[in-house]
């Protein structure tokens, strides 16, 4: 008799242990920086574990009154309850999402996530990054597993219909080609019959096919599932050229053994507006993220930086005071955010220009890329956002 | 509770009732789980706005597939893309099966050779490649060998001409000229006649005991007829197609991409090590008495192997062999790691570009299940034919 | 009998031995054997020279040497590594006790492990790559094995208790690795940080242990004479066996979140465990079915004659015999499952292969190191699987001897 009970207790204990493993508790308190062996960044490795709570998403009632309160069960509500923002991103592309020397997540896209975390929770570091491959982007945001997808995702009409809601374009890019300078090719129209290495599951794939078809050129491809293999194969001579967003080409070239031996061709064969994505079905969350992006852009327009944001709260400019919550409203309570959330955001990551220059500016951590189209609208570029009022 | 009985036995103890109840309950559980799951999927589909239909198959795919048996371009439909993937899988599976069986039989026989050196080398081969996961072997062959071959301009050249470089394997090949279609009839006639000769000679041999060498005669017919046809043609049916270095790549000739070559090599070497063990076990399973009787009858080692050992060994070899064939076909799903566009890789790309995870996933499962069903049917047919019939 | 009539006595054949005789019989018994020997010898020498010269002279083993910890446990936090050490010691202790209790069968395995561990502890690597603390942890394990061996003589150690101890140890090990939120010295280590060889081992062990009861249930279901149950089991088994493991992994990673309600979320490693368990249970079901068929029908009849009813017959008579018969097959399945765990790199988990690739793909310092890393990975797997299959052969022999 005793043996039977003993076995029963042992198996119950075992089941509890397995349950404890499977449904871990809140990992938000886990320190994000993990010790990685000295001088070895493991780029494809993850930061922190995903938390187990995924908020139940409710479709916003289209006939709701203009003043929206925090809906019970909305994603904003759940993110604030959870205390962490779950972001899908990457850790293997210099400048946009990579692991810095301390093993922490860094990059342009990562900082956008930090901005949203600062706005919603008050702390830019209350964020977990889940690295995913290019072909997992759609299914991941469709399944609603993450709060925000910020992984240089190109905004296209099909993706807007299928994957989720595209917030504000934060990086205007275009697709280009990279070839070894030794081949002497100076224009993409010379690539008839070339073999091109490309990542699968991207708009790059599709644009490449379109471009060659349109110009009646023959094309051979080598398609890899992970980006790192693409450039490794290109460097080893498997293909004549490789193609991707020009910013990615610049980033990758900086990591080659001999960067000067590779050149980026002048043609830009497509528009690539890189935009953070949220899942369908939650208008309030959509508006929250768009507003945070607006804050970043408006802050640069108005000259508010991380250094002077405190002083700016008592600025002469009423627009600045309104944005920083010192007076008036621009929709914070309707969105369910604190009145001074813009201060938290700018303190956490700075304004748009600061984020850009941190990684891709003249003293950028990753490489230098002229802002070009990514200048503010009043400086000759395309970065424009609605006024905050 | 007298009334709750069936023939005097209370319901809760009646075997028939329990049987029926158990079946109903288990089916009910499965149905409930299925309904729950399907409900969730439909919910998610509605909320997130992705569709679950198969209508997308007629839409333009837009992406390129690096190599394909059929003509496929970016403008073709998703249906064609999936078909291209399936054909790629079948291509590598069939070639892999043929080559792996060949190599496996050789190594298996070598494992029981009387020559110590041959035996040991075969043993080392089997133990090495059996114990290393296929994944690592594939990575090694592709990233560690084929991609590190010299660039196109500095290809390794062998007589033929045959070129080997990082872009693939290029060999001189034959391309069909105008008389090819006529010549094909000669080849076909040769095959049919060879089969007829084999059957007839075999019958003559078994009935009248005259040595007619059925296999050799059939082989002779198979070879001689096409050769006769070749010389009869006005112009030679196959024209030499030599690979020539163009602007970027070699053009012409037979071309094997590094992805295909590495994949084939890895699969063949890995599966052959398993087949070798199966063959060895099969040959060892033949009773010693049979071999001794064959020696007593005066058959030499080759004849013993061919007429006595192998046919009996086949009964033990074929079932696990067919399951190894199925394993090879399933292992072809690893093409995604070395850029070979097999069925799984193409489907994953489709999921990304078409946004339909669930329907495409069902298509993947369906395709693989169909293939495994085919192998199971073949296996069953064979088993039924060679079953020991108790007399 | 005169001397002329005695038949000539033939002298017994002289069987010579010695190296030259050996060469004659084994290498050159016929002319084609001789040719084969010469050709083989040439090939072998060529390959050996190629490989050995590369291994010792051309290859740069630095990327492997400097990242040993990553290979073995992935990104498991350094300050929590003691948990892995404790797990290893626990397993060693149990292995020592098993060695003592089940002499012959566990002996080979025990010997292999002890030798292997001592070799690792004294590997001639710099202290940077393999610290003194690490070496002490490794060297303590043979000590624990010895301790367990000695403990086995104690009266309270009985075979059934040792089996139960193994089962409990499995759960304790997982608990230790995972940690419990809120407890001071046992903080949670999220499964995303489990990587390297640790992840492969965990996936394989959990896969086999969890698929064991599932496989038995499926096998019994398949043999049941309730048609509904039998059909459902057959459907499940044939479906899972007919698709590659990669598709199952993909299903649990991407499709499963759609199947479940939104607020239920499973982390990625658990999803992989689920896929591997499902996959393994179908093969386990087939193995158990083979074992059930091997139990003589007379056993069931005798049990029924003794008055045991259906479930009792199954649990006390048939299953024990069946399971004992399939132990070799199960060991074989564990070995192939361990090899298959390397496939989780397809779904983005960082097992030992994933770590290897990230080392030379992402880090500028180690960019050309593919061959070295892959050869190292191949060697790790080879060592593990070969020793496991060697042990399983010995186990098979021991079981066969005992039965006869």
JSON list of N, CA, C and O in Angstrom, two decimals, chain A residues 57 135 142-144 162 190 192 195 201-202 205-206 209 213 219-221 223 225 237-240 280, chain B residues 47-48 50 62-64 66 74-75 142 147 166-167 247-249 255 258-259 339 345 348 352-355:
[
{"chain": "A", "resi": 57, "resn": "UNK", "atom": "N", "xyz": [-6.54, 39.75, -27.11]},
{"chain": "A", "resi": 57, "resn": "UNK", "atom": "CA", "xyz": [-6.78, 40.95, -27.92]},
{"chain": "A", "resi": 57, "resn": "UNK", "atom": "C", "xyz": [-8.25, 41.04, -28.25]},
{"chain": "A", "resi": 57, "resn": "UNK", "atom": "O", "xyz": [-8.85, 40.09, -28.71]},
{"chain": "A", "resi": 135, "resn": "UNK", "atom": "N", "xyz": [11.88, 34.64, -42.16]},
{"chain": "A", "resi": 135, "resn": "UNK", "atom": "CA", "xyz": [10.67, 33.95, -42.56]},
{"chain": "A", "resi": 135, "resn": "UNK", "atom": "C", "xyz": [9.71, 33.71, -41.40]},
{"chain": "A", "resi": 135, "resn": "UNK", "atom": "O", "xyz": [8.61, 33.24, -41.60]},
{"chain": "A", "resi": 142, "resn": "UNK", "atom": "N", "xyz": [1.38, 37.49, -36.59]},
{"chain": "A", "resi": 142, "resn": "UNK", "atom": "CA", "xyz": [0.01, 37.03, -36.83]},
{"chain": "A", "resi": 142, "resn": "UNK", "atom": "C", "xyz": [-0.52, 36.25, -35.64]},
{"chain": "A", "resi": 142, "resn": "UNK", "atom": "O", "xyz": [-1.69, 36.34, -35.30]},
{"chain": "A", "resi": 143, "resn": "UNK", "atom": "N", "xyz": [0.35, 35.45, -35.04]},
{"chain": "A", "resi": 143, "resn": "UNK", "atom": "CA", "xyz": [-0.10, 34.63, -33.91]},
{"chain": "A", "resi": 143, "resn": "UNK", "atom": "C", "xyz": [-0.29, 35.46, -32.66]},
{"chain": "A", "resi": 143, "resn": "UNK", "atom": "O", "xyz": [-0.78, 34.96, -31.66]},
{"chain": "A", "resi": 144, "resn": "UNK", "atom": "N", "xyz": [0.12, 36.72, -32.71]},
{"chain": "A", "resi": 144, "resn": "UNK", "atom": "CA", "xyz": [-0.10, 37.57, -31.56]},
{"chain": "A", "resi": 144, "resn": "UNK", "atom": "C", "xyz": [0.81, 37.28, -30.39]},
{"chain": "A", "resi": 144, "resn": "UNK", "atom": "O", "xyz": [0.54, 37.64, -29.26]},
{"chain": "A", "resi": 162, "resn": "UNK", "atom": "N", "xyz": [-2.14, 41.13, -44.37]},
{"chain": "A", "resi": 162, "resn": "UNK", "atom": "CA", "xyz": [-2.00, 39.79, -43.80]},
{"chain": "A", "resi": 162, "resn": "UNK", "atom": "C", "xyz": [-1.35, 39.77, -42.43]},
{"chain": "A", "resi": 162, "resn": "UNK", "atom": "O", "xyz": [-1.80, 39.09, -41.53]},
{"chain": "A", "resi": 190, "resn": "UNK", "atom": "N", "xyz": [24.14, 45.43, -65.84]},
{"chain": "A", "resi": 190, "resn": "UNK", "atom": "CA", "xyz": [25.18, 44.56, -66.37]},
{"chain": "A", "resi": 190, "resn": "UNK", "atom": "C", "xyz": [25.10, 43.15, -65.81]},
{"chain": "A", "resi": 190, "resn": "UNK", "atom": "O", "xyz": [25.96, 42.32, -66.09]},
{"chain": "A", "resi": 192, "resn": "UNK", "atom": "N", "xyz": [23.16, 40.65, -66.30]},
{"chain": "A", "resi": 192, "resn": "UNK", "atom": "CA", "xyz": [22.44, 39.62, -67.06]},
{"chain": "A", "resi": 192, "resn": "UNK", "atom": "C", "xyz": [23.15, 38.28, -66.95]},
{"chain": "A", "resi": 192, "resn": "UNK", "atom": "O", "xyz": [24.33, 38.16, -67.29]},
{"chain": "A", "resi": 195, "resn": "UNK", "atom": "N", "xyz": [24.52, 35.15, -60.97]},
{"chain": "A", "resi": 195, "resn": "UNK", "atom": "CA", "xyz": [23.96, 34.40, -59.84]},
{"chain": "A", "resi": 195, "resn": "UNK", "atom": "C", "xyz": [23.92, 35.32, -58.64]},
{"chain": "A", "resi": 195, "resn": "UNK", "atom": "O", "xyz": [24.91, 35.98, -58.34]},
{"chain": "A", "resi": 201, "resn": "UNK", "atom": "N", "xyz": [12.00, 34.63, -47.92]},
{"chain": "A", "resi": 201, "resn": "UNK", "atom": "CA", "xyz": [10.95, 35.22, -47.09]},
{"chain": "A", "resi": 201, "resn": "UNK", "atom": "C", "xyz": [11.01, 36.71, -47.00]},
{"chain": "A", "resi": 201, "resn": "UNK", "atom": "O", "xyz": [10.48, 37.30, -46.07]},
{"chain": "A", "resi": 202, "resn": "UNK", "atom": "N", "xyz": [11.64, 37.38, -47.97]},
{"chain": "A", "resi": 202, "resn": "UNK", "atom": "CA", "xyz": [11.77, 38.83, -47.90]},
{"chain": "A", "resi": 202, "resn": "UNK", "atom": "C", "xyz": [11.19, 39.47, -49.15]},
{"chain": "A", "resi": 202, "resn": "UNK", "atom": "O", "xyz": [11.02, 38.81, -50.17]},
{"chain": "A", "resi": 205, "resn": "UNK", "atom": "N", "xyz": [13.60, 39.16, -52.25]},
{"chain": "A", "resi": 205, "resn": "UNK", "atom": "CA", "xyz": [13.43, 38.05, -53.19]},
{"chain": "A", "resi": 205, "resn": "UNK", "atom": "C", "xyz": [12.54, 38.45, -54.34]},
{"chain": "A", "resi": 205, "resn": "UNK", "atom": "O", "xyz": [12.84, 38.23, -55.52]},
{"chain": "A", "resi": 206, "resn": "UNK", "atom": "N", "xyz": [11.37, 39.01, -53.95]},
{"chain": "A", "resi": 206, "resn": "UNK", "atom": "CA", "xyz": [10.36, 39.31, -54.96]},
{"chain": "A", "resi": 206, "resn": "UNK", "atom": "C", "xyz": [10.82, 40.44, -55.87]},
{"chain": "A", "resi": 206, "resn": "UNK", "atom": "O", "xyz": [10.67, 40.37, -57.10]},
{"chain": "A", "resi": 209, "resn": "UNK", "atom": "N", "xyz": [13.34, 39.32, -58.50]},
{"chain": "A", "resi": 209, "resn": "UNK", "atom": "CA", "xyz": [12.73, 38.65, -59.64]},
{"chain": "A", "resi": 209, "resn": "UNK", "atom": "C", "xyz": [12.08, 39.66, -60.58]},
{"chain": "A", "resi": 209, "resn": "UNK", "atom": "O", "xyz": [12.23, 39.58, -61.80]},
{"chain": "A", "resi": 213, "resn": "UNK", "atom": "N", "xyz": [13.16, 40.41, -64.47]},
{"chain": "A", "resi": 213, "resn": "UNK", "atom": "CA", "xyz": [12.14, 40.12, -65.48]},
{"chain": "A", "resi": 213, "resn": "UNK", "atom": "C", "xyz": [11.85, 41.35, -66.32]},
{"chain": "A", "resi": 213, "resn": "UNK", "atom": "O", "xyz": [11.73, 41.29, -67.54]},
{"chain": "A", "resi": 219, "resn": "UNK", "atom": "N", "xyz": [18.44, 35.30, -64.73]},
{"chain": "A", "resi": 219, "resn": "UNK", "atom": "CA", "xyz": [18.81, 35.35, -63.32]},
{"chain": "A", "resi": 219, "resn": "UNK", "atom": "C", "xyz": [18.94, 33.95, -62.75]},
{"chain": "A", "resi": 219, "resn": "UNK", "atom": "O", "xyz": [18.13, 33.08, -63.03]},
{"chain": "A", "resi": 220, "resn": "UNK", "atom": "N", "xyz": [19.99, 33.77, -61.97]},
{"chain": "A", "resi": 220, "resn": "UNK", "atom": "CA", "xyz": [20.11, 32.53, -61.21]},
{"chain": "A", "resi": 220, "resn": "UNK", "atom": "C", "xyz": [20.21, 32.92, -59.76]},
{"chain": "A", "resi": 220, "resn": "UNK", "atom": "O", "xyz": [20.89, 33.90, -59.43]},
{"chain": "A", "resi": 221, "resn": "UNK", "atom": "N", "xyz": [19.58, 32.17, -58.89]},
{"chain": "A", "resi": 221, "resn": "UNK", "atom": "CA", "xyz": [19.61, 32.56, -57.47]},
{"chain": "A", "resi": 221, "resn": "UNK", "atom": "C", "xyz": [20.10, 31.43, -56.60]},
{"chain": "A", "resi": 221, "resn": "UNK", "atom": "O", "xyz": [20.03, 30.26, -56.96]},
{"chain": "A", "resi": 223, "resn": "UNK", "atom": "N", "xyz": [19.16, 30.75, -52.67]},
{"chain": "A", "resi": 223, "resn": "UNK", "atom": "CA", "xyz": [18.30, 31.30, -51.63]},
{"chain": "A", "resi": 223, "resn": "UNK", "atom": "C", "xyz": [18.57, 30.59, -50.32]},
{"chain": "A", "resi": 223, "resn": "UNK", "atom": "O", "xyz": [18.46, 29.38, -50.22]},
{"chain": "A", "resi": 225, "resn": "UNK", "atom": "N", "xyz": [17.91, 30.43, -45.99]},
{"chain": "A", "resi": 225, "resn": "UNK", "atom": "CA", "xyz": [16.90, 30.78, -45.01]},
{"chain": "A", "resi": 225, "resn": "UNK", "atom": "C", "xyz": [17.43, 31.78, -44.00]},
{"chain": "A", "resi": 225, "resn": "UNK", "atom": "O", "xyz": [16.68, 32.61, -43.49]},
{"chain": "A", "resi": 237, "resn": "UNK", "atom": "N", "xyz": [32.39, 33.39, -52.92]},
{"chain": "A", "resi": 237, "resn": "UNK", "atom": "CA", "xyz": [32.38, 33.35, -54.37]},
{"chain": "A", "resi": 237, "resn": "UNK", "atom": "C", "xyz": [31.29, 32.50, -54.98]},
{"chain": "A", "resi": 237, "resn": "UNK", "atom": "O", "xyz": [31.30, 32.24, -56.17]},
{"chain": "A", "resi": 238, "resn": "UNK", "atom": "N", "xyz": [30.35, 32.05, -54.15]},
{"chain": "A", "resi": 238, "resn": "UNK", "atom": "CA", "xyz": [29.28, 31.22, -54.68]},
{"chain": "A", "resi": 238, "resn": "UNK", "atom": "C", "xyz": [28.42, 32.01, -55.67]},
{"chain": "A", "resi": 238, "resn": "UNK", "atom": "O", "xyz": [27.90, 31.46, -56.63]},
{"chain": "A", "resi": 239, "resn": "UNK", "atom": "N", "xyz": [28.23, 33.31, -55.39]},
{"chain": "A", "resi": 239, "resn": "UNK", "atom": "CA", "xyz": [27.44, 34.11, -56.31]},
{"chain": "A", "resi": 239, "resn": "UNK", "atom": "C", "xyz": [28.19, 35.37, -56.74]},
{"chain": "A", "resi": 239, "resn": "UNK", "atom": "O", "xyz": [29.15, 35.78, -56.12]},
{"chain": "A", "resi": 240, "resn": "UNK", "atom": "N", "xyz": [27.69, 35.93, -57.85]},
{"chain": "A", "resi": 240, "resn": "UNK", "atom": "CA", "xyz": [28.32, 37.13, -58.40]},
{"chain": "A", "resi": 240, "resn": "UNK", "atom": "C", "xyz": [27.91, 38.37, -57.66]},
{"chain": "A", "resi": 240, "resn": "UNK", "atom": "O", "xyz": [28.61, 39.36, -57.64]},
{"chain": "A", "resi": 280, "resn": "UNK", "atom": "N", "xyz": [-3.07, 42.91, -35.84]},
{"chain": "A", "resi": 280, "resn": "UNK", "atom": "CA", "xyz": [-4.41, 43.42, -36.12]},
{"chain": "A", "resi": 280, "resn": "UNK", "atom": "C", "xyz": [-5.29, 43.29, -34.89]},
{"chain": "A", "resi": 280, "resn": "UNK", "atom": "O", "xyz": [-5.08, 42.44, -34.05]},
{"chain": "B", "resi": 47, "resn": "UNK", "atom": "N", "xyz": [-9.71, 37.24, -36.07]},
{"chain": "B", "resi": 47, "resn": "UNK", "atom": "CA", "xyz": [-9.20, 38.41, -35.34]},
{"chain": "B", "resi": 47, "resn": "UNK", "atom": "C", "xyz": [-8.03, 39.06, -36.06]},
{"chain": "B", "resi": 47, "resn": "UNK", "atom": "O", "xyz": [-7.90, 40.26, -36.14]},
{"chain": "B", "resi": 48, "resn": "UNK", "atom": "N", "xyz": [-7.13, 38.24, -36.51]},
{"chain": "B", "resi": 48, "resn": "UNK", "atom": "CA", "xyz": [-5.92, 38.80, -37.11]},
{"chain": "B", "resi": 48, "resn": "UNK", "atom": "C", "xyz": [-6.08, 39.04, -38.59]},
{"chain": "B", "resi": 48, "resn": "UNK", "atom": "O", "xyz": [-5.20, 39.57, -39.22]},
{"chain": "B", "resi": 50, "resn": "UNK", "atom": "N", "xyz": [-6.23, 36.80, -41.20]},
{"chain": "B", "resi": 50, "resn": "UNK", "atom": "CA", "xyz": [-5.61, 36.00, -42.26]},
{"chain": "B", "resi": 50, "resn": "UNK", "atom": "C", "xyz": [-6.57, 34.89, -42.65]},
{"chain": "B", "resi": 50, "resn": "UNK", "atom": "O", "xyz": [-7.37, 34.44, -41.86]},
{"chain": "B", "resi": 62, "resn": "UNK", "atom": "N", "xyz": [5.74, 35.03, -57.32]},
{"chain": "B", "resi": 62, "resn": "UNK", "atom": "CA", "xyz": [6.63, 36.18, -57.19]},
{"chain": "B", "resi": 62, "resn": "UNK", "atom": "C", "xyz": [8.04, 35.85, -56.77]},
{"chain": "B", "resi": 62, "resn": "UNK", "atom": "O", "xyz": [8.93, 36.65, -56.95]},
{"chain": "B", "resi": 63, "resn": "UNK", "atom": "N", "xyz": [8.27, 34.69, -56.18]},
{"chain": "B", "resi": 63, "resn": "UNK", "atom": "CA", "xyz": [9.64, 34.40, -55.74]},
{"chain": "B", "resi": 63, "resn": "UNK", "atom": "C", "xyz": [10.28, 33.39, -56.67]},
{"chain": "B", "resi": 63, "resn": "UNK", "atom": "O", "xyz": [9.60, 32.69, -57.42]},
{"chain": "B", "resi": 64, "resn": "UNK", "atom": "N", "xyz": [11.60, 33.34, -56.61]},
{"chain": "B", "resi": 64, "resn": "UNK", "atom": "CA", "xyz": [12.33, 32.48, -57.53]},
{"chain": "B", "resi": 64, "resn": "UNK", "atom": "C", "xyz": [12.76, 31.22, -56.81]},
{"chain": "B", "resi": 64, "resn": "UNK", "atom": "O", "xyz": [13.02, 31.24, -55.62]},
{"chain": "B", "resi": 66, "resn": "UNK", "atom": "N", "xyz": [15.73, 28.36, -56.95]},
{"chain": "B", "resi": 66, "resn": "UNK", "atom": "CA", "xyz": [17.05, 28.31, -57.58]},
{"chain": "B", "resi": 66, "resn": "UNK", "atom": "C", "xyz": [17.20, 27.21, -58.61]},
{"chain": "B", "resi": 66, "resn": "UNK", "atom": "O", "xyz": [17.91, 27.37, -59.57]},
{"chain": "B", "resi": 74, "resn": "UNK", "atom": "N", "xyz": [9.27, 33.49, -61.75]},
{"chain": "B", "resi": 74, "resn": "UNK", "atom": "CA", "xyz": [8.61, 34.23, -60.67]},
{"chain": "B", "resi": 74, "resn": "UNK", "atom": "C", "xyz": [7.16, 34.54, -61.00]},
{"chain": "B", "resi": 74, "resn": "UNK", "atom": "O", "xyz": [6.37, 34.80, -60.10]},
{"chain": "B", "resi": 75, "resn": "UNK", "atom": "N", "xyz": [6.79, 34.49, -62.27]},
{"chain": "B", "resi": 75, "resn": "UNK", "atom": "CA", "xyz": [5.42, 34.85, -62.63]},
{"chain": "B", "resi": 75, "resn": "UNK", "atom": "C", "xyz": [4.47, 33.68, -62.50]},
{"chain": "B", "resi": 75, "resn": "UNK", "atom": "O", "xyz": [3.27, 33.84, -62.68]},
{"chain": "B", "resi": 142, "resn": "UNK", "atom": "N", "xyz": [28.54, 20.92, -47.52]},
{"chain": "B", "resi": 142, "resn": "UNK", "atom": "CA", "xyz": [28.21, 22.12, -48.27]},
{"chain": "B", "resi": 142, "resn": "UNK", "atom": "C", "xyz": [29.10, 23.29, -47.89]},
{"chain": "B", "resi": 142, "resn": "UNK", "atom": "O", "xyz": [29.82, 23.83, -48.72]},
{"chain": "B", "resi": 147, "resn": "UNK", "atom": "N", "xyz": [31.45, 24.84, -50.93]},
{"chain": "B", "resi": 147, "resn": "UNK", "atom": "CA", "xyz": [31.53, 26.29, -51.06]},
{"chain": "B", "resi": 147, "resn": "UNK", "atom": "C", "xyz": [32.97, 26.78, -51.01]},
{"chain": "B", "resi": 147, "resn": "UNK", "atom": "O", "xyz": [33.25, 27.91, -51.35]},
{"chain": "B", "resi": 166, "resn": "UNK", "atom": "N", "xyz": [33.28, 26.52, -57.16]},
{"chain": "B", "resi": 166, "resn": "UNK", "atom": "CA", "xyz": [32.33, 26.87, -56.10]},
{"chain": "B", "resi": 166, "resn": "UNK", "atom": "C", "xyz": [30.92, 27.03, -56.63]},
{"chain": "B", "resi": 166, "resn": "UNK", "atom": "O", "xyz": [29.98, 27.07, -55.85]},
{"chain": "B", "resi": 167, "resn": "UNK", "atom": "N", "xyz": [30.76, 27.15, -57.96]},
{"chain": "B", "resi": 167, "resn": "UNK", "atom": "CA", "xyz": [29.43, 27.30, -58.51]},
{"chain": "B", "resi": 167, "resn": "UNK", "atom": "C", "xyz": [28.81, 25.98, -58.88]},
{"chain": "B", "resi": 167, "resn": "UNK", "atom": "O", "xyz": [27.68, 25.92, -59.33]},
{"chain": "B", "resi": 247, "resn": "UNK", "atom": "N", "xyz": [30.14, 35.04, -69.21]},
{"chain": "B", "resi": 247, "resn": "UNK", "atom": "CA", "xyz": [30.48, 36.23, -68.42]},
{"chain": "B", "resi": 247, "resn": "UNK", "atom": "C", "xyz": [30.55, 35.93, -66.94]},
{"chain": "B", "resi": 247, "resn": "UNK", "atom": "O", "xyz": [31.43, 36.37, -66.25]},
{"chain": "B", "resi": 248, "resn": "UNK", "atom": "N", "xyz": [29.55, 35.19, -66.48]},
{"chain": "B", "resi": 248, "resn": "UNK", "atom": "CA", "xyz": [29.50, 34.96, -65.05]},
{"chain": "B", "resi": 248, "resn": "UNK", "atom": "C", "xyz": [29.73, 33.51, -64.70]},
{"chain": "B", "resi": 248, "resn": "UNK", "atom": "O", "xyz": [30.22, 33.18, -63.65]},
{"chain": "B", "resi": 249, "resn": "UNK", "atom": "N", "xyz": [29.31, 32.64, -65.58]},
{"chain": "B", "resi": 249, "resn": "UNK", "atom": "CA", "xyz": [29.23, 31.25, -65.22]},
{"chain": "B", "resi": 249, "resn": "UNK", "atom": "C", "xyz": [29.54, 30.38, -66.42]},
{"chain": "B", "resi": 249, "resn": "UNK", "atom": "O", "xyz": [29.61, 30.87, -67.53]},
{"chain": "B", "resi": 255, "resn": "UNK", "atom": "N", "xyz": [24.98, 20.38, -65.54]},
{"chain": "B", "resi": 255, "resn": "UNK", "atom": "CA", "xyz": [25.30, 21.26, -64.44]},
{"chain": "B", "resi": 255, "resn": "UNK", "atom": "C", "xyz": [24.68, 20.73, -63.16]},
{"chain": "B", "resi": 255, "resn": "UNK", "atom": "O", "xyz": [23.49, 20.51, -63.08]},
{"chain": "B", "resi": 258, "resn": "UNK", "atom": "N", "xyz": [26.13, 23.18, -56.42]},
{"chain": "B", "resi": 258, "resn": "UNK", "atom": "CA", "xyz": [26.78, 22.71, -55.20]},
{"chain": "B", "resi": 258, "resn": "UNK", "atom": "C", "xyz": [25.77, 22.26, -54.15]},
{"chain": "B", "resi": 258, "resn": "UNK", "atom": "O", "xyz": [26.02, 21.33, -53.40]},
{"chain": "B", "resi": 259, "resn": "UNK", "atom": "N", "xyz": [24.61, 22.93, -54.14]},
{"chain": "B", "resi": 259, "resn": "UNK", "atom": "CA", "xyz": [23.59, 22.53, -53.18]},
{"chain": "B", "resi": 259, "resn": "UNK", "atom": "C", "xyz": [23.16, 21.10, -53.45]},
{"chain": "B", "resi": 259, "resn": "UNK", "atom": "O", "xyz": [23.11, 20.26, -52.53]},
{"chain": "B", "resi": 339, "resn": "UNK", "atom": "N", "xyz": [20.20, 25.50, -48.78]},
{"chain": "B", "resi": 339, "resn": "UNK", "atom": "CA", "xyz": [19.69, 26.25, -49.93]},
{"chain": "B", "resi": 339, "resn": "UNK", "atom": "C", "xyz": [19.23, 25.36, -51.07]},
{"chain": "B", "resi": 339, "resn": "UNK", "atom": "O", "xyz": [19.17, 25.81, -52.20]},
{"chain": "B", "resi": 345, "resn": "UNK", "atom": "N", "xyz": [11.35, 23.58, -48.01]},
{"chain": "B", "resi": 345, "resn": "UNK", "atom": "CA", "xyz": [11.90, 24.91, -48.15]},
{"chain": "B", "resi": 345, "resn": "UNK", "atom": "C", "xyz": [10.94, 25.78, -48.97]},
{"chain": "B", "resi": 345, "resn": "UNK", "atom": "O", "xyz": [10.61, 26.91, -48.60]},
{"chain": "B", "resi": 348, "resn": "UNK", "atom": "N", "xyz": [7.94, 26.70, -46.95]},
{"chain": "B", "resi": 348, "resn": "UNK", "atom": "CA", "xyz": [8.19, 27.73, -45.95]},
{"chain": "B", "resi": 348, "resn": "UNK", "atom": "C", "xyz": [8.22, 29.11, -46.62]},
{"chain": "B", "resi": 348, "resn": "UNK", "atom": "O", "xyz": [7.70, 30.09, -46.09]},
{"chain": "B", "resi": 352, "resn": "UNK", "atom": "N", "xyz": [5.62, 32.38, -46.10]},
{"chain": "B", "resi": 352, "resn": "UNK", "atom": "CA", "xyz": [6.00, 33.75, -45.86]},
{"chain": "B", "resi": 352, "resn": "UNK", "atom": "C", "xyz": [5.43, 34.71, -46.87]},
{"chain": "B", "resi": 352, "resn": "UNK", "atom": "O", "xyz": [4.98, 35.80, -46.54]},
{"chain": "B", "resi": 353, "resn": "UNK", "atom": "N", "xyz": [5.44, 34.32, -48.14]},
{"chain": "B", "resi": 353, "resn": "UNK", "atom": "CA", "xyz": [5.02, 35.27, -49.17]},
{"chain": "B", "resi": 353, "resn": "UNK", "atom": "C", "xyz": [3.52, 35.28, -49.32]},
{"chain": "B", "resi": 353, "resn": "UNK", "atom": "O", "xyz": [2.94, 36.27, -49.74]},
{"chain": "B", "resi": 354, "resn": "UNK", "atom": "N", "xyz": [2.84, 34.18, -49.02]},
{"chain": "B", "resi": 354, "resn": "UNK", "atom": "CA", "xyz": [1.40, 34.15, -49.18]},
{"chain": "B", "resi": 354, "resn": "UNK", "atom": "C", "xyz": [0.69, 34.37, -47.86]},
{"chain": "B", "resi": 354, "resn": "UNK", "atom": "O", "xyz": [-0.50, 34.62, -47.83]},
{"chain": "B", "resi": 355, "resn": "UNK", "atom": "N", "xyz": [1.39, 34.23, -46.76]},
{"chain": "B", "resi": 355, "resn": "UNK", "atom": "CA", "xyz": [0.80, 34.50, -45.46]},
{"chain": "B", "resi": 355, "resn": "UNK", "atom": "C", "xyz": [-0.17, 33.44, -44.97]},
{"chain": "B", "resi": 355, "resn": "UNK", "atom": "O", "xyz": [-0.93, 33.66, -44.07]}
]
